[in-house]
Structure formats: C-alpha cells, structure tokens
mmCIF file of C-alpha atoms in Angstrom:
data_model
loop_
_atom_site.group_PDB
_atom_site.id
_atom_site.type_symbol
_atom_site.label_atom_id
_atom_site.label_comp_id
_atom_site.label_asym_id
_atom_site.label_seq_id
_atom_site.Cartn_x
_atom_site.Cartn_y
_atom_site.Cartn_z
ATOM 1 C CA UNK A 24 9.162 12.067 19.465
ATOM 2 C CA UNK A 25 10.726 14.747 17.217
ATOM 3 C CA UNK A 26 13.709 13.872 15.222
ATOM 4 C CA UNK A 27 13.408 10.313 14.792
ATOM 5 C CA UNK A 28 14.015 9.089 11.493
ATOM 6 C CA UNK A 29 13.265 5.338 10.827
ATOM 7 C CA UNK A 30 10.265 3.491 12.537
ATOM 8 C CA UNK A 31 12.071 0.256 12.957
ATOM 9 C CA UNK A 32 11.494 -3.426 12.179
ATOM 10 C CA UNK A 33 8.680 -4.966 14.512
ATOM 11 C CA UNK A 34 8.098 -1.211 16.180
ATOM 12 C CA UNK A 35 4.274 -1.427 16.839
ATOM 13 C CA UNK A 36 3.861 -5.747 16.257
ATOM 14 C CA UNK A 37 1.146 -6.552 17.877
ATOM 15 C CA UNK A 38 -0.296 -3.451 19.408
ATOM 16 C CA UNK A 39 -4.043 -4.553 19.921
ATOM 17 C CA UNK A 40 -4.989 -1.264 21.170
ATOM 18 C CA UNK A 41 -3.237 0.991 18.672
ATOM 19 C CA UNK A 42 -6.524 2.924 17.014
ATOM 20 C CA UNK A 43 -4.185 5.861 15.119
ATOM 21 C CA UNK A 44 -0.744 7.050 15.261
ATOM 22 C CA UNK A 45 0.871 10.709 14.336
ATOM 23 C CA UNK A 46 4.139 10.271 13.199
ATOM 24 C CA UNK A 47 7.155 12.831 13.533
ATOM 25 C CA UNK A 48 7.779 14.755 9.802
ATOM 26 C CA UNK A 49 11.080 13.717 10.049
ATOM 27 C CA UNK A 50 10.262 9.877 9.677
ATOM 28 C CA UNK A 51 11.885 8.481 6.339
ATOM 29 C CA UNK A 52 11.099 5.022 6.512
ATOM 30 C CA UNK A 53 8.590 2.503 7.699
ATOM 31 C CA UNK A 54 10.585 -0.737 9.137
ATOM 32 C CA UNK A 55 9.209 -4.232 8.244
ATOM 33 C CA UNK A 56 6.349 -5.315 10.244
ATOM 34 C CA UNK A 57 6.460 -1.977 12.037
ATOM 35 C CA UNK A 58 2.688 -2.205 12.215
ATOM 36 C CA UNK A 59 2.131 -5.247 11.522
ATOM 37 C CA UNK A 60 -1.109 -7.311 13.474
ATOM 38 C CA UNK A 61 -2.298 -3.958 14.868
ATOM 39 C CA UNK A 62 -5.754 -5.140 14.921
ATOM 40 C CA UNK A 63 -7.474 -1.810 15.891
ATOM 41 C CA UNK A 64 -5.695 0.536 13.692
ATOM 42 C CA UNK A 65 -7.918 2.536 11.720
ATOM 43 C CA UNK A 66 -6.172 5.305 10.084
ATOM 44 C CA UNK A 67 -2.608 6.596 9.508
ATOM 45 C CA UNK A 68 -0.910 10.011 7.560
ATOM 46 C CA UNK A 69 2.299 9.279 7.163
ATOM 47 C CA UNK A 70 4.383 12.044 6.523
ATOM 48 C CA UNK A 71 6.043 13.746 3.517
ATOM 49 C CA UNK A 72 9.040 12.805 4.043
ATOM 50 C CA UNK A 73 8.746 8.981 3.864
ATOM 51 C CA UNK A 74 10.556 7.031 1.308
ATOM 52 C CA UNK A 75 10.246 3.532 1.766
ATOM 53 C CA UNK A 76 7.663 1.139 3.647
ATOM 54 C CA UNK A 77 9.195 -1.969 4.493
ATOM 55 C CA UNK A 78 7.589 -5.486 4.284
ATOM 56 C CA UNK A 79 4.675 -6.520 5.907
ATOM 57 C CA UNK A 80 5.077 -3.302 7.787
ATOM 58 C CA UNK A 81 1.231 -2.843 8.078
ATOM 59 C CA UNK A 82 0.481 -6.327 7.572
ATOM 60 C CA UNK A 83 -3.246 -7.727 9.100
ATOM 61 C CA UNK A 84 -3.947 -4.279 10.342
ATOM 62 C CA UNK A 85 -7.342 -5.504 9.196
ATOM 63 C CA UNK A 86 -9.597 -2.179 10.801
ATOM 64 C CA UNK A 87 -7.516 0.046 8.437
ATOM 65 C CA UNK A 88 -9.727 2.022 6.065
ATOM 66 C CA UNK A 89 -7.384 4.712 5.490
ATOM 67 C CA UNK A 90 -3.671 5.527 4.697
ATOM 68 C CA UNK A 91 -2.386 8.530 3.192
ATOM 69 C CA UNK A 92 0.606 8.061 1.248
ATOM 70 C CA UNK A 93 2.777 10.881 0.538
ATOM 71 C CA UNK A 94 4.479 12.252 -2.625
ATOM 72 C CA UNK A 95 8.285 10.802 -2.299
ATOM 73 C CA UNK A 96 7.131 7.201 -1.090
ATOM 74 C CA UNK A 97 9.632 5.270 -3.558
ATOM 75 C CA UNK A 98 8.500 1.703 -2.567
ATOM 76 C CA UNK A 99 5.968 -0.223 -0.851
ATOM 77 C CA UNK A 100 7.853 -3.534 0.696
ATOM 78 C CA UNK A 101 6.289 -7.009 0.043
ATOM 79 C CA UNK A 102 3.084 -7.590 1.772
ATOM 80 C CA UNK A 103 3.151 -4.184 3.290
ATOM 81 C CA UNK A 104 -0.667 -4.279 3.285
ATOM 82 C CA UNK A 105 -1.561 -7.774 3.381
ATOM 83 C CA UNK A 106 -4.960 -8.216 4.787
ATOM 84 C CA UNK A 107 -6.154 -5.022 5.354
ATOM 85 C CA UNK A 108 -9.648 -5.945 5.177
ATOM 86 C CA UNK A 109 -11.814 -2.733 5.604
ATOM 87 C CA UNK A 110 -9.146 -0.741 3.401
ATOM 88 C CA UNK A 111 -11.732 0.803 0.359
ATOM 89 C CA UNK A 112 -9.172 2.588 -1.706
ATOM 90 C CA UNK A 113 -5.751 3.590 -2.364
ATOM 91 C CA UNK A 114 -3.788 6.500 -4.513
ATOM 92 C CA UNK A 115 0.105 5.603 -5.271
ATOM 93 C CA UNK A 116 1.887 8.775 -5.398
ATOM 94 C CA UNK A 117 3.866 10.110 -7.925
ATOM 95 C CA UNK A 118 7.782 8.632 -7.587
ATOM 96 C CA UNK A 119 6.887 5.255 -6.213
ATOM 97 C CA UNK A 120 8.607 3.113 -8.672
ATOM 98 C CA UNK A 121 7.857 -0.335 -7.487
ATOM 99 C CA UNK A 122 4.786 -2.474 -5.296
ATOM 100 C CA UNK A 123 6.326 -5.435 -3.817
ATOM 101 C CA UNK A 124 4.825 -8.788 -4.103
ATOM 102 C CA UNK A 125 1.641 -9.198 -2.526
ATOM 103 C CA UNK A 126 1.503 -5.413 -1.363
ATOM 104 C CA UNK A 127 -1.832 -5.020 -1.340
ATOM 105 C CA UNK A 128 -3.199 -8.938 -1.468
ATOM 106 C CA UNK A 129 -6.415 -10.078 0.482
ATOM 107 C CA UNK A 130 -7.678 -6.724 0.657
ATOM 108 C CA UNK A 131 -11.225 -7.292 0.494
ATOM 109 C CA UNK A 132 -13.203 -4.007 0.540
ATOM 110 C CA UNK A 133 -10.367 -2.677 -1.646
ATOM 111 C CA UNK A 134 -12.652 -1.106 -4.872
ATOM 112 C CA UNK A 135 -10.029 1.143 -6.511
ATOM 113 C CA UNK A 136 -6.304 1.653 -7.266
ATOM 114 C CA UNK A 137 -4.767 4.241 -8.996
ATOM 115 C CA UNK A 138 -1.313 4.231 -10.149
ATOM 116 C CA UNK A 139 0.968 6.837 -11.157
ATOM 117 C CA UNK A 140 3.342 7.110 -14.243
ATOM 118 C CA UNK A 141 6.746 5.991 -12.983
ATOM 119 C CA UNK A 142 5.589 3.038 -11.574
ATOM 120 C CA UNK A 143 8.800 0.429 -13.112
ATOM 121 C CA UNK A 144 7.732 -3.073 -11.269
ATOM 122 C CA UNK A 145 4.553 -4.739 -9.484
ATOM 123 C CA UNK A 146 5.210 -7.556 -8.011
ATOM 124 C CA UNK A 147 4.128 -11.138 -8.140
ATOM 125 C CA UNK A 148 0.299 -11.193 -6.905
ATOM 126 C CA UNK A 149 0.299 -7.323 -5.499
ATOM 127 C CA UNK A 150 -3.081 -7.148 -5.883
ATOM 128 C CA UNK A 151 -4.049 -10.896 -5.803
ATOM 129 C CA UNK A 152 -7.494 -11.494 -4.205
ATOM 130 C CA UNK A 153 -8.936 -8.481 -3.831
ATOM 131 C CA UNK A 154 -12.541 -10.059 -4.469
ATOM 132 C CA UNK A 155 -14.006 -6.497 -4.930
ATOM 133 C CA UNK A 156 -11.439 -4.209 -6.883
ATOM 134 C CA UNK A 157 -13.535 -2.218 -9.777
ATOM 135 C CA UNK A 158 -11.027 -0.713 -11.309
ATOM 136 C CA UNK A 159 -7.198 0.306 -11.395
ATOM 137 C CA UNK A 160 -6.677 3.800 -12.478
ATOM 138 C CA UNK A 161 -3.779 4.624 -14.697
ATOM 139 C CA UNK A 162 -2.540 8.288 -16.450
ATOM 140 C CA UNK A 163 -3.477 8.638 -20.050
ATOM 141 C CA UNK A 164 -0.837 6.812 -22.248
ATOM 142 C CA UNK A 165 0.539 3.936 -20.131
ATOM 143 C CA UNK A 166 -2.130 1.896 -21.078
ATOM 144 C CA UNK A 167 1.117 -0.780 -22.517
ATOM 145 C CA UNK A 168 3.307 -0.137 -20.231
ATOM 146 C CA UNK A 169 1.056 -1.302 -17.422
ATOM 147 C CA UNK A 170 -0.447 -4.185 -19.311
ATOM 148 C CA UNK A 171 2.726 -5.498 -19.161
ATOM 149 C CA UNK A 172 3.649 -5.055 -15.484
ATOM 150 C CA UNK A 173 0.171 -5.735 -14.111
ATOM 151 C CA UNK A 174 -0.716 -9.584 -14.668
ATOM 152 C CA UNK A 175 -3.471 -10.307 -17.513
ATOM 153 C CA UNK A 176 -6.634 -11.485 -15.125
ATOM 154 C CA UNK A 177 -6.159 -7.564 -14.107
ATOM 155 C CA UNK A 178 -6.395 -6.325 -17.367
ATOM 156 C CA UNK A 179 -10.172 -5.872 -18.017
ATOM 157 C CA UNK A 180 -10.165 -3.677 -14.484
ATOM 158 C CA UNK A 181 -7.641 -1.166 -16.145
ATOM 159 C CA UNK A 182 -8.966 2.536 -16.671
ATOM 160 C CA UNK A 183 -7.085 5.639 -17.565
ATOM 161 C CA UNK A 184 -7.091 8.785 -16.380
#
C-alpha cells in the first residue's frame, strides 16, 4: 500500500508463490531477509527512493534474473543476494558506498558486475563463487583503488569503463 516506508525484517520469508512484486515509491529500505527463500521470484524494480537493503534480504531467491537497483541505494546488507542462481548481471548505482560480505556469493549465471566510483568497502567474499563472472566493470581511473578493495583472485576479471 501507499505510504509505507520500510519493508521489514522477514516480510516476504518464504513466499513460494511470490513471481514479482511492485513496491510503493515511498519504500526506503529493504529489511533483512525481507525476501529471502522466495523461490519463484523472478524480477523486482525497486524504487528510487531506496537506501539500504538489509541482509540476506533477497537471499536464495534462486529464479531471480533481474533486479533494478536505483540511484540512492547506499548499501547492499551481507548476503543480500546469496544464491541467486539465474541472476546474469548486475549495475551498482552511483552512491552505494559499500557491498556487504558475501552480497552477491554463489551466484552462478552471474557474468558481469559493474561498479561505480564511490564504492568505499566490499566485503569479505562479495562475489565469492560466482563460477561464471567475465568481468567486473569499473569507471576509468579507479583501477587502484579497486584493486585494493576487491580481493586479488578478482583482479584479472577487472575492466574499466
């Protein structure tokens, strides 16, 4: 419904039949495991007013190809999208400023990244096996700045933009 703000902790947990979701434009934040084990979800927008997406919050949503992440998101919660199998690619926006640890682990169709400049901390195995990422896009110039926050067995998949 209109005017809610925060999707809270556990929201959606388990919703087996869940296949997409609209959310209000007022949402600002994505509670931990709000998603989380929503086997059939395929797709989500979420809108431009989100900030934060709390841990685990779409964790083993493992039909999810898509999610749109808007300009503002300022952090992605720890294992927000742990084993989300069919999930092929993902932009950061500009202003998120840190991944949590294991944000975007055991994503196995997961080919590309790209990162925005801004991005201060990535944390410990973010992007651990990912058995078919290509490539991890980064602006023109960061090239040191993310060799140092991305771990070394990363660093040969590192292109800029």
């Amino acid at each position: 419904p209109q005017g809610v703000k925060s999707i809270g902790d556990g929201a959606f947990y388990y919703c087996h039949a869940l296949r997409s979701i609209t959310l209000p434009q007022e949402v600002e934040s994505i509670g931990d495991e709000a998603f989380s084990c929503c086997h059939a979800l395929t797709s989500i927008t979420l809108p431009q007013g989100v900030k934060s997406i709390g841990d685990g919050a779409f964790y083993y949503c493992h039909a999810l190809t898509s999610i749109t992440l808007p300009q503002g998101v300022e952090s992605i919660g720890d294992e927000a999208f742990w084993c989300c199998y069919a999930l092929t690619s993902i932009t950061v926006p500009q202003g998120v400023e840190s991944i949590g640890d294991e944000a975007f682990s055991c994503c196995d169709a997961l080919t590309n990244i790209t990162l925005p400049q801004g991005v201060e901390s990535i944390g410990n195995k973010a992007f651990a096996w990912c058995v078919a990422l290509r490539s991890i896009r980064i602006p023109k110039g960061t090239l040191a700045h993310f060799q140092r926050i991305l771990p070394s067995y990363l660093h040969e998949k590192i292109r800029e933009y």
